[in-house]
């Protein structure tokens, strides 16, 4: 099986430069305790009923076509990411991502769709109208695209004209009204002719809150995605003052009650933005670990994460480094981060567990996994000590902060569950406590 020529990466790389030097995003500092519970406790609390949506958990997704360690586009299918990613990264992924100009025949990647079908994988296909939105018409081409998408017989996340709120993209200049018109047109055709396709509305996370004017309406949007990259400056600080966990919060808060949310692409850089010779591997490694450990707690309606495993060449020798195979520490961090069964390797599955905020639940009178979410750009928290009524009950370490805490002796009682948070040099920087009830 041979693949046709790779679409030029320069045309498809997410441009995240907009606004970096002129704006500062909200910075959140959060310390919260959670308890790990079987997913059946959640019921449909975090489920909207969208096509392909897991009730709990988040699909693992990846753009790996540019990483030659896992993908050789000149080889047959056994040299592709479908086969090599599980071996290289220690875990299979449920979905993979490809980019395609609108002018291309949808079957440009037909061999990839066939391999995805053979392996039971989904595909995120990013359709980019690089000649502007007017090239999208209610015509035979669009109908053929829908029919070809249907014939793949795989779950397709159709990410149409993504990052429309970023002025680096050709379709941005057409404005919100034209964008909405064309998104609705594509959605109507796909919904009518391709039942395996979900329409994905996917802004950039920056400028914050700039996406709302482009929303096509609930009947046209199946999933809401967001491109999210956390850059660092030459002083090795978050460029806009916030963590990866914060960058897409505004989109999540605005739309997650009615649509499943996903990271349509994203990754931390292993070098500094606009100071590309400054290595930020340690920061990227920690950000990967922190993000995957925290997102499953903070954002239960986040249902898929597509990691961007590719570098971006900017010219004049400048490169944004994201590629995992180029950086063993970030690769190791990613492999460890995705081990948790919460992150799903197969479509149409769900996680066995989920997380509840402790201050809003009652504890069971047995051993429970108590854990923490720490979101703090100023302090690297290395460990957490947990206490029941002032007595030591367990310890958790970065990045999960999990501890098995025994509530057996407190059956039917009201207790104080508290936590002390310590930085990397052993200094306590935070204490939180909850008054909670233990069940009979």
PDB file of C-alpha atoms in Angstrom, residues 50-198:
ATOM      1  CA  UNK A  50     -22.877  13.366  20.556  1.00  0.00           C
ATOM      2  CA  UNK A  51     -21.801  10.846  17.945  1.00  0.00           C
ATOM      3  CA  UNK A  52     -18.633   8.964  18.987  1.00  0.00           C
ATOM      4  CA  UNK A  53     -18.512  10.747  22.350  1.00  0.00           C
ATOM      5  CA  UNK A  54     -17.211   8.584  25.208  1.00  0.00           C
ATOM      6  CA  UNK A  55     -19.345   8.812  28.347  1.00  0.00           C
ATOM      7  CA  UNK A  56     -16.150   9.204  30.364  1.00  0.00           C
ATOM      8  CA  UNK A  57     -12.530   9.383  29.302  1.00  0.00           C
ATOM      9  CA  UNK A  58     -10.777  11.066  26.377  1.00  0.00           C
ATOM     10  CA  UNK A  59      -9.605   9.627  23.080  1.00  0.00           C
ATOM     11  CA  UNK A  60      -5.904   9.805  22.355  1.00  0.00           C
ATOM     12  CA  UNK A  61      -5.243  11.496  19.020  1.00  0.00           C
ATOM     13  CA  UNK A  62      -2.030  12.320  17.199  1.00  0.00           C
ATOM     14  CA  UNK A  63      -0.626  14.167  14.219  1.00  0.00           C
ATOM     15  CA  UNK A  64       2.455  12.099  13.430  1.00  0.00           C
ATOM     16  CA  UNK A  65       2.754  12.208   9.658  1.00  0.00           C
ATOM     17  CA  UNK A  66       5.794  14.484   9.848  1.00  0.00           C
ATOM     18  CA  UNK A  67       7.694  12.369  12.386  1.00  0.00           C
ATOM     19  CA  UNK A  68       9.904  10.005  10.411  1.00  0.00           C
ATOM     20  CA  UNK A  69      10.557   7.927  13.523  1.00  0.00           C
ATOM     21  CA  UNK A  70       6.984   6.656  13.293  1.00  0.00           C
ATOM     22  CA  UNK A  71       5.998   7.362   9.701  1.00  0.00           C
ATOM     23  CA  UNK A  72       7.701   6.731   6.386  1.00  0.00           C
ATOM     24  CA  UNK A  73       5.373   7.981   3.666  1.00  0.00           C
ATOM     25  CA  UNK A  74       7.383   6.116   1.034  1.00  0.00           C
ATOM     26  CA  UNK A  75       6.862   2.756   2.738  1.00  0.00           C
ATOM     27  CA  UNK A  76       3.864   0.468   2.668  1.00  0.00           C
ATOM     28  CA  UNK A  77       1.388   0.583   5.519  1.00  0.00           C
ATOM     29  CA  UNK A  78       3.701  -1.300   7.883  1.00  0.00           C
ATOM     30  CA  UNK A  79       5.990   1.704   7.890  1.00  0.00           C
ATOM     31  CA  UNK A  80       3.221   4.133   8.812  1.00  0.00           C
ATOM     32  CA  UNK A  81       2.170   5.750  12.062  1.00  0.00           C
ATOM     33  CA  UNK A  82      -0.735   3.318  12.474  1.00  0.00           C
ATOM     34  CA  UNK A  83       1.757   0.530  13.111  1.00  0.00           C
ATOM     35  CA  UNK A  84       4.697   2.389  14.617  1.00  0.00           C
ATOM     36  CA  UNK A  85       3.062   4.748  17.107  1.00  0.00           C
ATOM     37  CA  UNK A  86       1.993   1.987  19.527  1.00  0.00           C
ATOM     38  CA  UNK A  87       5.516   0.573  19.499  1.00  0.00           C
ATOM     39  CA  UNK A  88       7.292   3.925  19.767  1.00  0.00           C
ATOM     40  CA  UNK A  89       4.991   5.602  22.289  1.00  0.00           C
ATOM     41  CA  UNK A  90       3.993   2.589  24.334  1.00  0.00           C
ATOM     42  CA  UNK A  91       0.270   2.895  23.667  1.00  0.00           C
ATOM     43  CA  UNK A  92      -2.019   2.910  20.686  1.00  0.00           C
ATOM     44  CA  UNK A  93      -4.096   5.967  19.809  1.00  0.00           C
ATOM     45  CA  UNK A  94      -7.771   6.010  18.913  1.00  0.00           C
ATOM     46  CA  UNK A  95      -7.489   8.632  16.157  1.00  0.00           C
ATOM     47  CA  UNK A  96      -4.957  10.175  13.827  1.00  0.00           C
ATOM     48  CA  UNK A  97      -4.987  13.491  12.000  1.00  0.00           C
ATOM     49  CA  UNK A  98      -4.356  14.578   8.420  1.00  0.00           C
ATOM     50  CA  UNK A  99      -4.541  17.941   6.639  1.00  0.00           C
ATOM     51  CA  UNK A 100      -6.003  18.562   3.224  1.00  0.00           C
ATOM     52  CA  UNK A 101      -6.583  21.692   1.125  1.00  0.00           C
ATOM     53  CA  UNK A 102     -10.207  21.976   0.062  1.00  0.00           C
ATOM     54  CA  UNK A 103      -9.089  21.811  -3.575  1.00  0.00           C
ATOM     55  CA  UNK A 104      -7.797  18.241  -3.125  1.00  0.00           C
ATOM     56  CA  UNK A 105      -9.782  15.133  -3.905  1.00  0.00           C
ATOM     57  CA  UNK A 106     -10.969  13.715  -0.568  1.00  0.00           C
ATOM     58  CA  UNK A 107      -9.576  10.334  -1.613  1.00  0.00           C
ATOM     59  CA  UNK A 108      -6.063  11.767  -1.656  1.00  0.00           C
ATOM     60  CA  UNK A 109      -5.615   9.758   1.555  1.00  0.00           C
ATOM     61  CA  UNK A 110      -7.721   6.759   0.553  1.00  0.00           C
ATOM     62  CA  UNK A 111      -5.033   4.274   1.566  1.00  0.00           C
ATOM     63  CA  UNK A 112      -4.928   5.842   5.029  1.00  0.00           C
ATOM     64  CA  UNK A 113      -8.680   5.512   5.427  1.00  0.00           C
ATOM     65  CA  UNK A 114      -8.450   1.848   4.459  1.00  0.00           C
ATOM     66  CA  UNK A 115      -5.772   1.246   7.076  1.00  0.00           C
ATOM     67  CA  UNK A 116      -7.792   3.104   9.690  1.00  0.00           C
ATOM     68  CA  UNK A 117     -10.789   0.916   8.882  1.00  0.00           C
ATOM     69  CA  UNK A 118      -8.711  -2.249   9.146  1.00  0.00           C
ATOM     70  CA  UNK A 119      -7.492  -1.215  12.593  1.00  0.00           C
ATOM     71  CA  UNK A 120     -10.735   0.327  13.857  1.00  0.00           C
ATOM     72  CA  UNK A 121      -9.334   3.867  14.098  1.00  0.00           C
ATOM     73  CA  UNK A 122     -10.931   7.258  13.602  1.00  0.00           C
ATOM     74  CA  UNK A 123      -9.465  10.113  11.565  1.00  0.00           C
ATOM     75  CA  UNK A 124      -9.537  13.865  12.050  1.00  0.00           C
ATOM     76  CA  UNK A 125      -9.454  15.388   8.573  1.00  0.00           C
ATOM     77  CA  UNK A 126      -8.630  19.084   8.517  1.00  0.00           C
ATOM     78  CA  UNK A 127     -10.135  20.637   5.393  1.00  0.00           C
ATOM     79  CA  UNK A 128      -8.534  24.002   4.638  1.00  0.00           C
ATOM     80  CA  UNK A 129      -9.996  26.389   1.994  1.00  0.00           C
ATOM     81  CA  UNK A 130      -6.632  27.945   1.191  1.00  0.00           C
ATOM     82  CA  UNK A 131      -8.061  29.995  -1.668  1.00  0.00           C
ATOM     83  CA  UNK A 132     -10.640  31.569   0.592  1.00  0.00           C
ATOM     84  CA  UNK A 133     -14.128  30.490   1.585  1.00  0.00           C
ATOM     85  CA  UNK A 134     -15.653  31.254  -1.798  1.00  0.00           C
ATOM     86  CA  UNK A 135     -14.079  28.098  -3.212  1.00  0.00           C
ATOM     87  CA  UNK A 136     -16.594  26.179  -1.073  1.00  0.00           C
ATOM     88  CA  UNK A 137     -19.827  25.976  -3.062  1.00  0.00           C
ATOM     89  CA  UNK A 138     -22.992  23.881  -3.052  1.00  0.00           C
ATOM     90  CA  UNK A 139     -21.783  21.863  -5.997  1.00  0.00           C
ATOM     91  CA  UNK A 140     -20.745  18.427  -7.193  1.00  0.00           C
ATOM     92  CA  UNK A 141     -17.332  18.684  -5.543  1.00  0.00           C
ATOM     93  CA  UNK A 142     -18.794  19.139  -2.079  1.00  0.00           C
ATOM     94  CA  UNK A 143     -21.285  16.330  -2.629  1.00  0.00           C
ATOM     95  CA  UNK A 144     -18.503  14.021  -3.832  1.00  0.00           C
ATOM     96  CA  UNK A 145     -16.473  14.908  -0.751  1.00  0.00           C
ATOM     97  CA  UNK A 146     -19.360  13.860   1.462  1.00  0.00           C
ATOM     98  CA  UNK A 147     -19.896  10.640  -0.479  1.00  0.00           C
ATOM     99  CA  UNK A 148     -16.187   9.796  -0.370  1.00  0.00           C
ATOM    100  CA  UNK A 149     -16.125  10.504   3.365  1.00  0.00           C
ATOM    101  CA  UNK A 150     -19.133   8.215   3.829  1.00  0.00           C
ATOM    102  CA  UNK A 151     -17.466   5.457   1.826  1.00  0.00           C
ATOM    103  CA  UNK A 152     -14.440   5.371   4.123  1.00  0.00           C
ATOM    104  CA  UNK A 153     -16.700   3.667   6.661  1.00  0.00           C
ATOM    105  CA  UNK A 154     -14.643   5.054   9.553  1.00  0.00           C
ATOM    106  CA  UNK A 155     -15.364   7.721  12.185  1.00  0.00           C
ATOM    107  CA  UNK A 156     -14.333  11.037  10.628  1.00  0.00           C
ATOM    108  CA  UNK A 157     -13.947  14.255  12.590  1.00  0.00           C
ATOM    109  CA  UNK A 158     -14.245  16.866   9.837  1.00  0.00           C
ATOM    110  CA  UNK A 159     -12.418  19.963  10.998  1.00  0.00           C
ATOM    111  CA  UNK A 160     -13.530  22.547   8.466  1.00  0.00           C
ATOM    112  CA  UNK A 161     -11.635  25.862   8.079  1.00  0.00           C
ATOM    113  CA  UNK A 162     -10.024  25.533  11.489  1.00  0.00           C
ATOM    114  CA  UNK A 163      -8.500  28.426  13.444  1.00  0.00           C
ATOM    115  CA  UNK A 164     -10.768  30.860  11.609  1.00  0.00           C
ATOM    116  CA  UNK A 165     -10.093  33.465  14.324  1.00  0.00           C
ATOM    117  CA  UNK A 166      -6.381  33.547  13.427  1.00  0.00           C
ATOM    118  CA  UNK A 167      -5.524  36.158  10.775  1.00  0.00           C
ATOM    119  CA  UNK A 168      -2.675  33.999   9.474  1.00  0.00           C
ATOM    120  CA  UNK A 169      -5.247  31.806   7.718  1.00  0.00           C
ATOM    121  CA  UNK A 170      -6.586  32.634   4.257  1.00  0.00           C
ATOM    122  CA  UNK A 171     -10.187  32.027   5.286  1.00  0.00           C
ATOM    123  CA  UNK A 172     -10.005  34.473   8.217  1.00  0.00           C
ATOM    124  CA  UNK A 173     -10.213  37.495   5.908  1.00  0.00           C
ATOM    125  CA  UNK A 174     -13.681  36.435   4.716  1.00  0.00           C
ATOM    126  CA  UNK A 175     -15.137  37.291   8.119  1.00  0.00           C
ATOM    127  CA  UNK A 176     -17.650  35.647  10.473  1.00  0.00           C
ATOM    128  CA  UNK A 177     -20.748  35.914   8.279  1.00  0.00           C
ATOM    129  CA  UNK A 178     -19.161  34.167   5.296  1.00  0.00           C
ATOM    130  CA  UNK A 179     -17.565  31.586   7.570  1.00  0.00           C
ATOM    131  CA  UNK A 180     -20.909  30.719   9.188  1.00  0.00           C
ATOM    132  CA  UNK A 181     -22.572  30.467   5.774  1.00  0.00           C
ATOM    133  CA  UNK A 182     -19.945  28.024   4.486  1.00  0.00           C
ATOM    134  CA  UNK A 183     -19.741  25.965   7.668  1.00  0.00           C
ATOM    135  CA  UNK A 184     -23.525  25.515   7.612  1.00  0.00           C
ATOM    136  CA  UNK A 185     -23.398  24.505   3.965  1.00  0.00           C
ATOM    137  CA  UNK A 186     -20.738  21.853   4.585  1.00  0.00           C
ATOM    138  CA  UNK A 187     -22.526  20.641   7.724  1.00  0.00           C
ATOM    139  CA  UNK A 188     -25.835  20.259   5.877  1.00  0.00           C
ATOM    140  CA  UNK A 189     -24.241  18.230   3.090  1.00  0.00           C
ATOM    141  CA  UNK A 190     -22.256  16.039   5.477  1.00  0.00           C
ATOM    142  CA  UNK A 191     -25.128  15.406   7.867  1.00  0.00           C
ATOM    143  CA  UNK A 192     -27.372  14.415   4.965  1.00  0.00           C
ATOM    144  CA  UNK A 193     -24.916  12.248   3.033  1.00  0.00           C
ATOM    145  CA  UNK A 194     -22.207  11.056   5.431  1.00  0.00           C
ATOM    146  CA  UNK A 195     -23.574   9.717   8.744  1.00  0.00           C
ATOM    147  CA  UNK A 196     -20.082   8.656   9.862  1.00  0.00           C
ATOM    148  CA  UNK A 197     -18.861  12.288   9.804  1.00  0.00           C
ATOM    149  CA  UNK A 198     -19.046  14.664  12.744  1.00  0.00           C
TER     150      UNK A 198
END
